[in-house]
Coordinates of C-alpha atoms in Angstrom, one line a residue:
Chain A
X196 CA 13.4 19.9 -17.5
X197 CA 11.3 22.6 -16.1
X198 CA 12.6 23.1 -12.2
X199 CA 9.5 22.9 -10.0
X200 CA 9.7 23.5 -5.9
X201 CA 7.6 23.2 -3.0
X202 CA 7.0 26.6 -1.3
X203 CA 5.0 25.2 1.6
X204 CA 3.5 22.9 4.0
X205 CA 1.0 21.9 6.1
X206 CA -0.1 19.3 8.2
X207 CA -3.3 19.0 10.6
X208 CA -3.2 16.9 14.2
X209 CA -3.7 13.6 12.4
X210 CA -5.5 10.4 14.7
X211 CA -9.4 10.0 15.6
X212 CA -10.4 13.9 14.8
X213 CA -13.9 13.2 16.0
X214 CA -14.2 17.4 16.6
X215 CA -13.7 17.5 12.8
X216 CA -14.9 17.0 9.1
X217 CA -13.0 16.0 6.0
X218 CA -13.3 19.9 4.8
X219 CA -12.3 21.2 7.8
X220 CA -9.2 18.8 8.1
X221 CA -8.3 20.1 4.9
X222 CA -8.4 23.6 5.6
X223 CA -6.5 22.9 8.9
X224 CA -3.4 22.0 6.9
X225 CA -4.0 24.7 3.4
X226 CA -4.0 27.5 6.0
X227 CA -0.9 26.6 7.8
X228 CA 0.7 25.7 4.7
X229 CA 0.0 29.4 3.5
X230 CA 0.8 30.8 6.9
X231 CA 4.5 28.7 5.8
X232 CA 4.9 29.7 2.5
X233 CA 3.5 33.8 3.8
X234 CA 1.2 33.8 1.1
X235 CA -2.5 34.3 0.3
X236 CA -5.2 31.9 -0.8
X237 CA -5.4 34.0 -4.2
X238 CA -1.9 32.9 -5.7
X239 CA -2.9 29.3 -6.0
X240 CA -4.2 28.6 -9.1
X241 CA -5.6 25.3 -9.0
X242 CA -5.9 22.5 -6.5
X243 CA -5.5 18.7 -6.9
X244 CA -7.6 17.0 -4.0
X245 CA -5.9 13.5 -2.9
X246 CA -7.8 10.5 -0.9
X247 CA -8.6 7.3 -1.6
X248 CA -12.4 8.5 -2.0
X249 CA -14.2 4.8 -0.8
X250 CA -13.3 5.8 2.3
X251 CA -15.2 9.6 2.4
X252 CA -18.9 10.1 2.8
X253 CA -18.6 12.7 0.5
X254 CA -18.8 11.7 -3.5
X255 CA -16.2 13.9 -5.3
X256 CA -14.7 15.6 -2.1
X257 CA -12.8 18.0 -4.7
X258 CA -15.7 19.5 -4.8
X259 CA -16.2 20.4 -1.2
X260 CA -13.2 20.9 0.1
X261 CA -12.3 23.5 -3.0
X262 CA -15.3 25.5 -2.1
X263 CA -14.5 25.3 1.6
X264 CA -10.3 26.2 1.0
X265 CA -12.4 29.5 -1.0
X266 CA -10.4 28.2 -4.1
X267 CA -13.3 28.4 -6.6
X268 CA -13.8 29.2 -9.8
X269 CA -10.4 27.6 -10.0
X270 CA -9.6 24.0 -11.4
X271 CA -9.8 20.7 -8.8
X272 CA -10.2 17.5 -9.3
X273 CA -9.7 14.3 -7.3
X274 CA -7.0 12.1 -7.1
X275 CA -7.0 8.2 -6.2
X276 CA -4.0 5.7 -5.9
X277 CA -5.3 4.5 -2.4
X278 CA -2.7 5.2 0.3
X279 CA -0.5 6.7 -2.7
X280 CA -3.0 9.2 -3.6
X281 CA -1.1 12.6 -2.3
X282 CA 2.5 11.4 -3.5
X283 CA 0.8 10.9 -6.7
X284 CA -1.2 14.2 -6.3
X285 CA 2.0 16.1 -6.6
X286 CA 3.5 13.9 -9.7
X287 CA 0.1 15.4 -10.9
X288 CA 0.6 19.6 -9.6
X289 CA 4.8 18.6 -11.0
X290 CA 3.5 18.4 -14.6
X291 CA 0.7 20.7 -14.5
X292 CA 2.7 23.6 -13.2
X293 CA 6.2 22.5 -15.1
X294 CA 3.8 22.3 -18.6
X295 CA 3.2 25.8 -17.9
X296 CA -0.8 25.3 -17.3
X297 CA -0.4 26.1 -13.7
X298 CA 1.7 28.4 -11.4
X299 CA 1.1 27.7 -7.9
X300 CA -0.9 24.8 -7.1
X301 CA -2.0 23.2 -3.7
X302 CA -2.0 19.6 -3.5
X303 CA -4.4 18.8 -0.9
X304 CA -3.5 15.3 0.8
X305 CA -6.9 14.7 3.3
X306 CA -9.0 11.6 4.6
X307 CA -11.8 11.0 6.7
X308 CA -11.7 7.4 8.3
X309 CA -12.8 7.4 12.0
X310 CA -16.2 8.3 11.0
X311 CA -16.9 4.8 9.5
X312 CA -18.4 2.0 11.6
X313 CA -16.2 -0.7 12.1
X314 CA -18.0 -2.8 10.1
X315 CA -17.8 -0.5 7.1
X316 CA -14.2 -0.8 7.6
X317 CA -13.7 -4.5 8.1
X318 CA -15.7 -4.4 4.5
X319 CA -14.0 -2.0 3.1
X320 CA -10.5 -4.0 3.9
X321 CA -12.1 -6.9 2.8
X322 CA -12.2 -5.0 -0.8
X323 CA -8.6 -4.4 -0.8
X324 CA -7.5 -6.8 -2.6
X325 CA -8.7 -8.0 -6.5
X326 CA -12.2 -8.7 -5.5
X327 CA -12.7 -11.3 -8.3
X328 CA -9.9 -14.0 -7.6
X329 CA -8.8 -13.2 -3.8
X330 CA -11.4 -11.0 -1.4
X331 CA -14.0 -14.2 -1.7
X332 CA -11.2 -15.9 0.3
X333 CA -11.5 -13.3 3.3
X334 CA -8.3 -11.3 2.5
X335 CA -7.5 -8.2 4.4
X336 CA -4.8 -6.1 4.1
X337 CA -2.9 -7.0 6.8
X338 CA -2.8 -10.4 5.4
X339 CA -1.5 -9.3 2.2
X340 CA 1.7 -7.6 3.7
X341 CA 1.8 -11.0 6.3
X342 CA 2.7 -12.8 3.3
X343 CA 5.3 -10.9 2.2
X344 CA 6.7 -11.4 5.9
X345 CA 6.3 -14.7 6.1
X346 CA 8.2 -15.0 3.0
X347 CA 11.2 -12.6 4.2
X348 CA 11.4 -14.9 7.7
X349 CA 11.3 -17.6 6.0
X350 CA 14.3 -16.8 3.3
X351 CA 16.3 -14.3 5.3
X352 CA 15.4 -15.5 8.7
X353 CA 14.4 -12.4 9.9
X354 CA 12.4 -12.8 13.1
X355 CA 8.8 -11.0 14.7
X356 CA 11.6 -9.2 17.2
X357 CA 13.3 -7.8 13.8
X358 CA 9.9 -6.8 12.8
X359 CA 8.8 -5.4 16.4
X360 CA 12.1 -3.4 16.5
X361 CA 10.6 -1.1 13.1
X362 CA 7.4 -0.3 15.6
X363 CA 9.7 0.4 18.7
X364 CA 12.3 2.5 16.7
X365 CA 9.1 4.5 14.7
X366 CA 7.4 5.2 18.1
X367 CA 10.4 6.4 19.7
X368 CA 10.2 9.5 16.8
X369 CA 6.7 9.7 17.1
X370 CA 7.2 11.0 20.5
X371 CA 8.6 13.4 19.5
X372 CA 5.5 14.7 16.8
X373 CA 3.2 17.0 18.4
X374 CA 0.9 15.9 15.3
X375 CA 1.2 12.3 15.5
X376 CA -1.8 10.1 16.6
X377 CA 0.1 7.7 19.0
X378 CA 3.0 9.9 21.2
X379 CA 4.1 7.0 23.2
X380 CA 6.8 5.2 22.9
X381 CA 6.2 1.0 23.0
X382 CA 8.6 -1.9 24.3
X383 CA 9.6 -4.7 22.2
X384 CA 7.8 -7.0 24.9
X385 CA 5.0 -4.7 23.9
X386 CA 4.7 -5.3 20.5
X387 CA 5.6 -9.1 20.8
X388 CA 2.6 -9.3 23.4
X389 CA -0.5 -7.5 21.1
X390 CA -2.6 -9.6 19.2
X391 CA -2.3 -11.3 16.3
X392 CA -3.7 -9.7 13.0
X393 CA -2.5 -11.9 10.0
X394 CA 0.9 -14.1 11.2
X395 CA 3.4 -12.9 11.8
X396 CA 1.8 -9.2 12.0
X397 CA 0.4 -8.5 15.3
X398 CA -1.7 -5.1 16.1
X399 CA 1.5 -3.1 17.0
X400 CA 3.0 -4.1 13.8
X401 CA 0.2 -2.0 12.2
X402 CA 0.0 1.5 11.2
X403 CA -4.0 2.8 12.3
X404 CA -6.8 4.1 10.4
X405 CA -6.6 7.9 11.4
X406 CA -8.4 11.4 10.1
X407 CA -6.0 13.7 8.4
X408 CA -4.8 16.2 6.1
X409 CA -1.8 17.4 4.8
X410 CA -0.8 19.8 1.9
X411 CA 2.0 20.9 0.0
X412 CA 2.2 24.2 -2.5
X413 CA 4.0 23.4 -5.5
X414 CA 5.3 26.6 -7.5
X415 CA 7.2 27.0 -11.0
X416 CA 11.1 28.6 -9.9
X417 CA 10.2 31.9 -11.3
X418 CA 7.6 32.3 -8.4
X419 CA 9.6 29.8 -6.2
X420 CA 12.2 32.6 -5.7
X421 CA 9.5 35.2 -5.0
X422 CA 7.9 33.5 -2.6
X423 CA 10.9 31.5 -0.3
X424 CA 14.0 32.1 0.3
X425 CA 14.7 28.4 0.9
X426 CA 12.8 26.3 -2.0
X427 CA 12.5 22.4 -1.8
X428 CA 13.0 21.9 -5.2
X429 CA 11.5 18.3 -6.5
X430 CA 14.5 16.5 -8.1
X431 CA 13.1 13.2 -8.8
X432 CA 10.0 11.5 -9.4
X433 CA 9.0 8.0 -9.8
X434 CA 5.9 6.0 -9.7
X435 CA 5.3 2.4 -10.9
X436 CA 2.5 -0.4 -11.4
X437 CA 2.6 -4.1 -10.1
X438 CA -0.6 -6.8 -10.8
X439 CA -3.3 -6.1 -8.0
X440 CA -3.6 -10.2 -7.9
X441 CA -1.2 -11.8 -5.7
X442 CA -1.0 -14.4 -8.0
X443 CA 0.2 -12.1 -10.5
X444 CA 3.2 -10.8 -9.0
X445 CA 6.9 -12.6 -10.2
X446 CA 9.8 -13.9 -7.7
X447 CA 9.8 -14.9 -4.1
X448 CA 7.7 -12.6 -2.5
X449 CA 10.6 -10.9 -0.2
X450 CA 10.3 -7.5 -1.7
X451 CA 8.6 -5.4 -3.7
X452 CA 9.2 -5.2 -7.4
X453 CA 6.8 -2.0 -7.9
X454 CA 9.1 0.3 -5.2
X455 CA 12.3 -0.9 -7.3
X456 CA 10.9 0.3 -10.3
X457 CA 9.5 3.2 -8.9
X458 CA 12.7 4.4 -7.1
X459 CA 14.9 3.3 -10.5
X460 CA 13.0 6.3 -12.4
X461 CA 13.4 8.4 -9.5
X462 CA 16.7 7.8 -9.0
X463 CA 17.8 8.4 -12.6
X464 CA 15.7 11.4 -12.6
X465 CA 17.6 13.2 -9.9
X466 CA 20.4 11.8 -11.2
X467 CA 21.4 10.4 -7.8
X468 CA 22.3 7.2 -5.6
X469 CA 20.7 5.3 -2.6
X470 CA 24.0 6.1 -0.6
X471 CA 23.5 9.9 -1.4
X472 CA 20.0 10.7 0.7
X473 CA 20.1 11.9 3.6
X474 CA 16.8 11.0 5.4
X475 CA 14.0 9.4 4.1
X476 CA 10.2 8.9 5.2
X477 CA 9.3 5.3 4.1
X478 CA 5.8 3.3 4.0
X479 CA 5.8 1.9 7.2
X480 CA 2.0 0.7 6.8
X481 CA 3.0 -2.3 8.8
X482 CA 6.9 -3.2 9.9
X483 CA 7.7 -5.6 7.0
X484 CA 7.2 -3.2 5.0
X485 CA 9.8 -0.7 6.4
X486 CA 12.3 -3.3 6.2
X487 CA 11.6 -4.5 2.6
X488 CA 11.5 -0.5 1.6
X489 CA 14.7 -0.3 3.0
X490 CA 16.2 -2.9 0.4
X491 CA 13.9 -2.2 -2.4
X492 CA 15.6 1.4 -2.5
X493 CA 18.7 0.5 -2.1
X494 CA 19.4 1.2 2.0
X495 CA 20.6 -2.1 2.4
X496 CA 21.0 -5.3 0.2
X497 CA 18.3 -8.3 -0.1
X498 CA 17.7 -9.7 3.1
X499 CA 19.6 -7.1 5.1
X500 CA 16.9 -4.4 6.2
X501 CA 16.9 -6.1 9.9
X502 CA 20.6 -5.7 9.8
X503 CA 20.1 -1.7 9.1
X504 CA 17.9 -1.6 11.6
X505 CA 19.6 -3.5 14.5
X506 CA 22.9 -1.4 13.4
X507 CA 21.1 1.7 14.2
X508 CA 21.6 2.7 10.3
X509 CA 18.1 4.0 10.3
X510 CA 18.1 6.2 13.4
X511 CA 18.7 10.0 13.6
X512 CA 22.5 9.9 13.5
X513 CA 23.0 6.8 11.6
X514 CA 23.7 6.6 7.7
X515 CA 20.5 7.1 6.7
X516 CA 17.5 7.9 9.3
X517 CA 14.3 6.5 8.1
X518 CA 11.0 7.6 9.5
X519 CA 12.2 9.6 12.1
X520 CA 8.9 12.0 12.4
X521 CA 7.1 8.8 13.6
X522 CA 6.0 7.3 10.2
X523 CA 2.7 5.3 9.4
X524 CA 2.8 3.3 12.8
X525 CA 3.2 6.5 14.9
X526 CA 1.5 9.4 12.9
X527 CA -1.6 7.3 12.2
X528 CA -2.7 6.5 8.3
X529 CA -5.2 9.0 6.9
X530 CA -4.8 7.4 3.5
X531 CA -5.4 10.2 1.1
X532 CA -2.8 12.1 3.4
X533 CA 0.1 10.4 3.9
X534 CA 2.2 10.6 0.8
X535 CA 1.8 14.9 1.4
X536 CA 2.5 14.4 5.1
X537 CA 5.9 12.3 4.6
X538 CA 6.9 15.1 2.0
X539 CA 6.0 17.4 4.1
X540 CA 8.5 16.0 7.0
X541 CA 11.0 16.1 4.1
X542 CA 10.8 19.9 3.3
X543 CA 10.9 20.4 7.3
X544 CA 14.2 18.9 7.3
X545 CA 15.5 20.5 3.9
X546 CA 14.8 23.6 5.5
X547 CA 16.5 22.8 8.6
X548 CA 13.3 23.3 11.2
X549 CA 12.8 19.8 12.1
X550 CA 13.7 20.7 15.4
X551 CA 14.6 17.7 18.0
X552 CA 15.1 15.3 15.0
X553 CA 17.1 17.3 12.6
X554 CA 19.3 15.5 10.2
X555 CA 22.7 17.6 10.4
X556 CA 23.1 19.2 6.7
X557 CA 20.5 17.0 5.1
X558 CA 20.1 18.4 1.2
X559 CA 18.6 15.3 -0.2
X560 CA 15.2 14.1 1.1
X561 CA 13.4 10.7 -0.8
X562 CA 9.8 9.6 0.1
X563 CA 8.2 6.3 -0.3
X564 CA 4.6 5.5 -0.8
X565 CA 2.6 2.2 -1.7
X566 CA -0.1 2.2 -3.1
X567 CA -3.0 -0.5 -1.5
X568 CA -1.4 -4.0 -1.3
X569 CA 1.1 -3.1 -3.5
X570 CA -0.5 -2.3 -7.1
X571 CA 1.4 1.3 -7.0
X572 CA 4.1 3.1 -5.5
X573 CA 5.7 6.3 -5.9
X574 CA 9.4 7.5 -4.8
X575 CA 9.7 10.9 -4.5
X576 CA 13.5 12.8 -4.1
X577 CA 13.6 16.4 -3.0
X578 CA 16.9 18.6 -2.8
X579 CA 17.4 21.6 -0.3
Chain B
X156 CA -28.6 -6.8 -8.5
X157 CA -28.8 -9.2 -11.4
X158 CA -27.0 -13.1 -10.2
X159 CA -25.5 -14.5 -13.4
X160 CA -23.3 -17.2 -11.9
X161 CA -20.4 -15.9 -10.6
X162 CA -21.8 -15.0 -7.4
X163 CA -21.1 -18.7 -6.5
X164 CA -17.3 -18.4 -6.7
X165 CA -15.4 -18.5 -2.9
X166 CA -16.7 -18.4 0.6
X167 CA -18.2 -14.7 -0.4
X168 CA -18.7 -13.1 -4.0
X169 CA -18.3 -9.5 -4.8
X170 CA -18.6 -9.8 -8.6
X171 CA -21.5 -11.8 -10.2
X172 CA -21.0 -10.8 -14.2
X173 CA -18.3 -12.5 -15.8
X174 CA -17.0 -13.7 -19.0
X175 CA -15.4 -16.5 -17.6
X176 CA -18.4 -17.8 -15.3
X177 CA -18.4 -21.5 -17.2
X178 CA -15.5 -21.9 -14.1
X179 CA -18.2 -22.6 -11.8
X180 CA -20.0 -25.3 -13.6
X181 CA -16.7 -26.6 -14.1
X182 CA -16.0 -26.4 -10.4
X183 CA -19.1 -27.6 -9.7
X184 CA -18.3 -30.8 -11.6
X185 CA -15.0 -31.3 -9.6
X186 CA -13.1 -29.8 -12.0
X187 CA -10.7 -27.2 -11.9
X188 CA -9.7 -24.5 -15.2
X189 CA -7.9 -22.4 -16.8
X190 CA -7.7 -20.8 -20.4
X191 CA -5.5 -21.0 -23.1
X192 CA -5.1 -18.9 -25.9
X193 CA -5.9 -20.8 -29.1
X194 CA -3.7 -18.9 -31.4
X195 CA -0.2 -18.3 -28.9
X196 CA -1.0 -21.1 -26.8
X197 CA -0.8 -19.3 -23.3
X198 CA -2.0 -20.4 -20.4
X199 CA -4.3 -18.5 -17.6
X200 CA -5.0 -19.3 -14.8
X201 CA -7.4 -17.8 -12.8
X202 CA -9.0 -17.6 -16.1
X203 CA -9.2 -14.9 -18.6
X204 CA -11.5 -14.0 -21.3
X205 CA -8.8 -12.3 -23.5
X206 CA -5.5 -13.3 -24.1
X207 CA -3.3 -10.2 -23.3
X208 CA -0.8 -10.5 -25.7
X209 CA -2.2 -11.8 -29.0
X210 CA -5.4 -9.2 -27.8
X211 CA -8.0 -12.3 -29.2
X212 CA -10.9 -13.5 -27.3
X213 CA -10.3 -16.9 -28.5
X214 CA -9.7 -18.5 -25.6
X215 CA -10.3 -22.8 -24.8
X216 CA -11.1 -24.0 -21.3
X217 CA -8.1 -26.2 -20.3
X218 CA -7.4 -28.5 -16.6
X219 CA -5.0 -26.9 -14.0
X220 CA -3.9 -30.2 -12.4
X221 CA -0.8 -31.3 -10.6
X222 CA 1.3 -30.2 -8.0
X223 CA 1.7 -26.8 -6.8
X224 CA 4.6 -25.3 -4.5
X225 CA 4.2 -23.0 -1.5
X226 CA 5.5 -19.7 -1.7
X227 CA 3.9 -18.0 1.2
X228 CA 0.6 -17.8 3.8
X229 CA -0.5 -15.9 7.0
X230 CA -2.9 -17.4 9.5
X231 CA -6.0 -14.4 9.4
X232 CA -7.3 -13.5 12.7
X233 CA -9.1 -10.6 12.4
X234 CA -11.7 -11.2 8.8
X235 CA -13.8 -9.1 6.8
X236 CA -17.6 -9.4 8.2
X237 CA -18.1 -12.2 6.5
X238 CA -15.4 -14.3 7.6
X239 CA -15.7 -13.2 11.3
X240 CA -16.7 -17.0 12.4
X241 CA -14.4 -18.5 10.5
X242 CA -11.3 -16.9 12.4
X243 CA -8.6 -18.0 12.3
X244 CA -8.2 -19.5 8.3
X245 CA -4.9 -19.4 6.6
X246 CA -4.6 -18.1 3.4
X247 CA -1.9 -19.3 0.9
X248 CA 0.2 -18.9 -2.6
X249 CA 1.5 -21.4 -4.2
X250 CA 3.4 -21.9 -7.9
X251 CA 2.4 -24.7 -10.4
X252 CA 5.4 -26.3 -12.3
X253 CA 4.9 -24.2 -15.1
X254 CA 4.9 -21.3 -13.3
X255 CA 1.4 -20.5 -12.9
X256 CA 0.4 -19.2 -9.3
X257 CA -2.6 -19.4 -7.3
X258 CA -3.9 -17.9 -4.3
X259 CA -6.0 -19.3 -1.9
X260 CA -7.3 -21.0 1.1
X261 CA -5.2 -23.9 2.7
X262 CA -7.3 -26.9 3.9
X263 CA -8.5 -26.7 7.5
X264 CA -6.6 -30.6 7.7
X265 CA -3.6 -29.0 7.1
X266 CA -1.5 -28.5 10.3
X267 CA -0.2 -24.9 10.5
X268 CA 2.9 -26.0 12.5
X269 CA 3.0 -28.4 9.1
X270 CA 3.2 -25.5 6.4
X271 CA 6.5 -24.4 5.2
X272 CA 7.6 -22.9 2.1
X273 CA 8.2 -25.1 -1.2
X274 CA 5.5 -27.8 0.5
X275 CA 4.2 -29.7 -1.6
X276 CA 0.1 -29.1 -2.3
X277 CA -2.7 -30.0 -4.6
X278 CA -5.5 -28.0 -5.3
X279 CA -8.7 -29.3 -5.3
X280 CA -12.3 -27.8 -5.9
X281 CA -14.7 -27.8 -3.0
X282 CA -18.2 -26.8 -2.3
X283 CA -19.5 -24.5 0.2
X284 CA -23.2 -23.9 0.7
X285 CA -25.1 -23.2 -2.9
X286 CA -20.9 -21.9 -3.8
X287 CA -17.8 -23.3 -5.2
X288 CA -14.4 -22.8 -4.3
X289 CA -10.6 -24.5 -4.8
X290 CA -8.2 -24.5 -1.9
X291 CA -5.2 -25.7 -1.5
X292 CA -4.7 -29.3 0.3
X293 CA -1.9 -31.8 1.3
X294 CA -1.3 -34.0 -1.9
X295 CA -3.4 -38.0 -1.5

């Protein structure tokens, strides 16, 4: 298989960016990501433009944000798989550039989300769900992942502390990220206290709507080499479909069957094990979900993830720190962004410059992205 | 936008054009259905038009009764706009003996402190306004 790296990255202040447009986002992050990779705008060849676009004024945003990044006549195109978008934006820029068709490509993770009335939101979430057999019940997608919970507490007996403890543990790291949208840490009280959204999931158990970009350049090994001395070469990649209807989906709803098929292909693409990463950047949309990620790739055994957690397994230091630049919950959730801003904490810490939270000799970096309520998800493993 | 039926289905429609809109007269007459393939014999339920295996069309309109088991639910504070008033409902899924599933509301009668998993609950259709719905309620 045709080796394919990552040469650079960029990531913008994500959280309310009411100083900026979606175009301007994305430039934010392409021109730090060339100032990373020391190259110029004229050695990408093509640009793959990730965000789940129901959320952007803009129709086609491709289109704008290729003529603002000055990348035109070249090829761009959009890229949708809701909060999966970016991660799947780079699957995309892996087979384009490994087929040959491409050298250097930018994959261009940005969204625009502040900018909506509330109420366009509250609709919007009321959408998230299949909109024939379950929105005209008033889901939402906190609700979705609440059921899930439920489920977990119920079977496992893990408790709202277990779950307040992701938040707690997450914000602790997000202090620590200059780019993050919340830079305060929270108490357990805290997150116990806030409201509730969809039981057991209060507000602090909940990631935020934010305003983002974040982009990663994706080269074939011949220009890899030219360009870095330290590539982040992309050893696995996995991605993997579940039904959209609730009512679809098989088993006890205590974990996710679409990450576990995602991370199988993943895994047998890089030819690796669970017990072999070194730090990994999970969806923490909301704090079930961290702790059913952790067992759906194979951190820790069914109904053990608030055992990882309470051990300190999934601090910096422990056997496998998880969302240590914040995640969802701290960095904010610009949907189109995130999969290219948790790969982008990956090649930081590949490359040794994450700075305060620096995994000692970390070579092998997995992401995790879901897609909406759960219809996709991608598992992505990079090696130093 | 054109209103062909389906715009009746649950507390608030997004689709209106369906081949499977004969539900709501069903529902409307108290009655709650699925489809079955005529040639393999499986069962859908919510409906479909096309059976997914034996790729026909030829599908028959069959009763979903009996008991159904829960799996999970959340209590929903915070609604899309047009749930806002209704705050807080709880939302349910629940598994038929032969392992079909359905999602949706739990009766207003049922105590939350009540619900746990593998309770026992029927579902029964219900009208709302000019719509039809099916929720899920304690068994008679």
């Amino acid at each position: 298989m045709a080796r394919v790296a990552i040469v650079g990255v960029g990531q913008s202040k994500f959280g309310k960016r009411n100083d900026a447009s979606l175009r301007e986002l994305a430039f934010e992050a392409y021109s730090s990501a060339l100032d990373d990779a020391e190259i110029e705008s004229s050695v990408i060849d093509g640009s793959v433009v990730c965000s789940a676009t129901h959320y952007d004024k803009q129709r086609s945003p491709a289109g704008v944000v290729a003529e603002y990044l000055g990348l035109n006549p070249k090829p761009t195109f959009n890229v949708e798989a809701a909060c999966a978008s970016s991660a799947v934006g780079l699957r995309i820029a892996w087979s384009l550039v490994s087929s040959g068709l491409h050298d250097v490509m930018a994959v261009v993770g940005v969204q625009k989300m502040t900018e909506l009335a509330s109420k366009e939101i509250q609709e919007l979430m009321g959408r998230a769900g299949d909109v024939m057999w379950e929105s005209p019940f008033g889901t939402t997608m906190p609700a979705y992942y609440a059921m899930y919970a439920t489920a977990h507490m119920a079977r496992y007996g893990t408790s709202e502390e277990d779950l307040a403890k992701v938040t707690v543990k997450n914000r602790k790291y997000g202090a620590k990220n200059p780019k993050a949208m919340f830079q305060k840490p929270v108490s357990v009280e805290e997150v116990l206290k806030s409201r509730p959204v969809a039981t057991p999931l209060k507000l602090f158990d909940c990631c935020a709507n934010a305003d983002g970009a974040a982009v990663l350049l994706v080269a074939n090994a011949q220009k890899a080499k030219k360009i870095t001395d330290s590539p982040v070469w992309i050893a696995g990649l996995g991605l993997a479909s579940s039904p959209m209807a609730l009512a679809g989906r098989r088993g006890p709803m205590t974990s996710f069957e679409v990450t576990k098929n995602a991370a199988r292909s993943a895994y047998e693409m890089a030819r690796v094990k669970p017990s072999e990463i070194d730090v990994a950047e999970v969806h923490d949309s909301f704090s079930i979900t961290e702790l059913l990620n952790y067992e759906d790739l194979g951190f820790a055994k069914p109904g053990k993830g608030a055992k990882l957690l309470k051990d300190g397994d999934s601090e910096l230091g422990g056997k496998i720190p998880v969302n240590i630049d914040g995640g969802l919950i701290s960095k904010g959730h610009p949907v189109g962004a995130t999969g290219a801003s948790q790969i982008a904490s990956l090649v930081q810490q590949l490359r040794k410059e994450a700075g305060d939270v620096q995994v000692d000799g970390a070579k092998l970096g997995l992401a995790q992205n879901i897609g909406g309520i759960g219809m996709y998800a991608a598992v992505t493993i990079l090696r130093a | 936008m054109i209103w062909v039926g389906f715009e009746k289905f649950g507390q608030s429609a997004y689709i209106s054009q369906t081949k499977v809109t004969p539900l709501i007269s069903y529902l409307e007459k108290g009655v709650i259905v699925g489809t079955r393939c005529k040639k393999c014999g499986k069962m859908y339920f919510p409906p479909r038009a096309d059976c997914v295996d034996c790729r026909t069309s030829e599908v028959e309109w069959v009763p979903i009764e009996g008991r159904a088991r829960l799996i999970t639910f959340t209590e929903v504070y915070f609604g899309p706009p047009a749930f806002e008033q209704s705050t807080p409902y709880v939302l349910g899924l629940a598994e038929f003996d032969n392992g079909l599933r359905v999602f949706a509301p739990i009766s207003r009668n049922l105590d939350r402190e009540q619900l746990k998993m593998d309770l026992e609950l029927v579902l029964k259709p219900r009208h709302s306004g000019e719509g039809v719905f099916y929720q899920l309620e304690k068994p008679d």
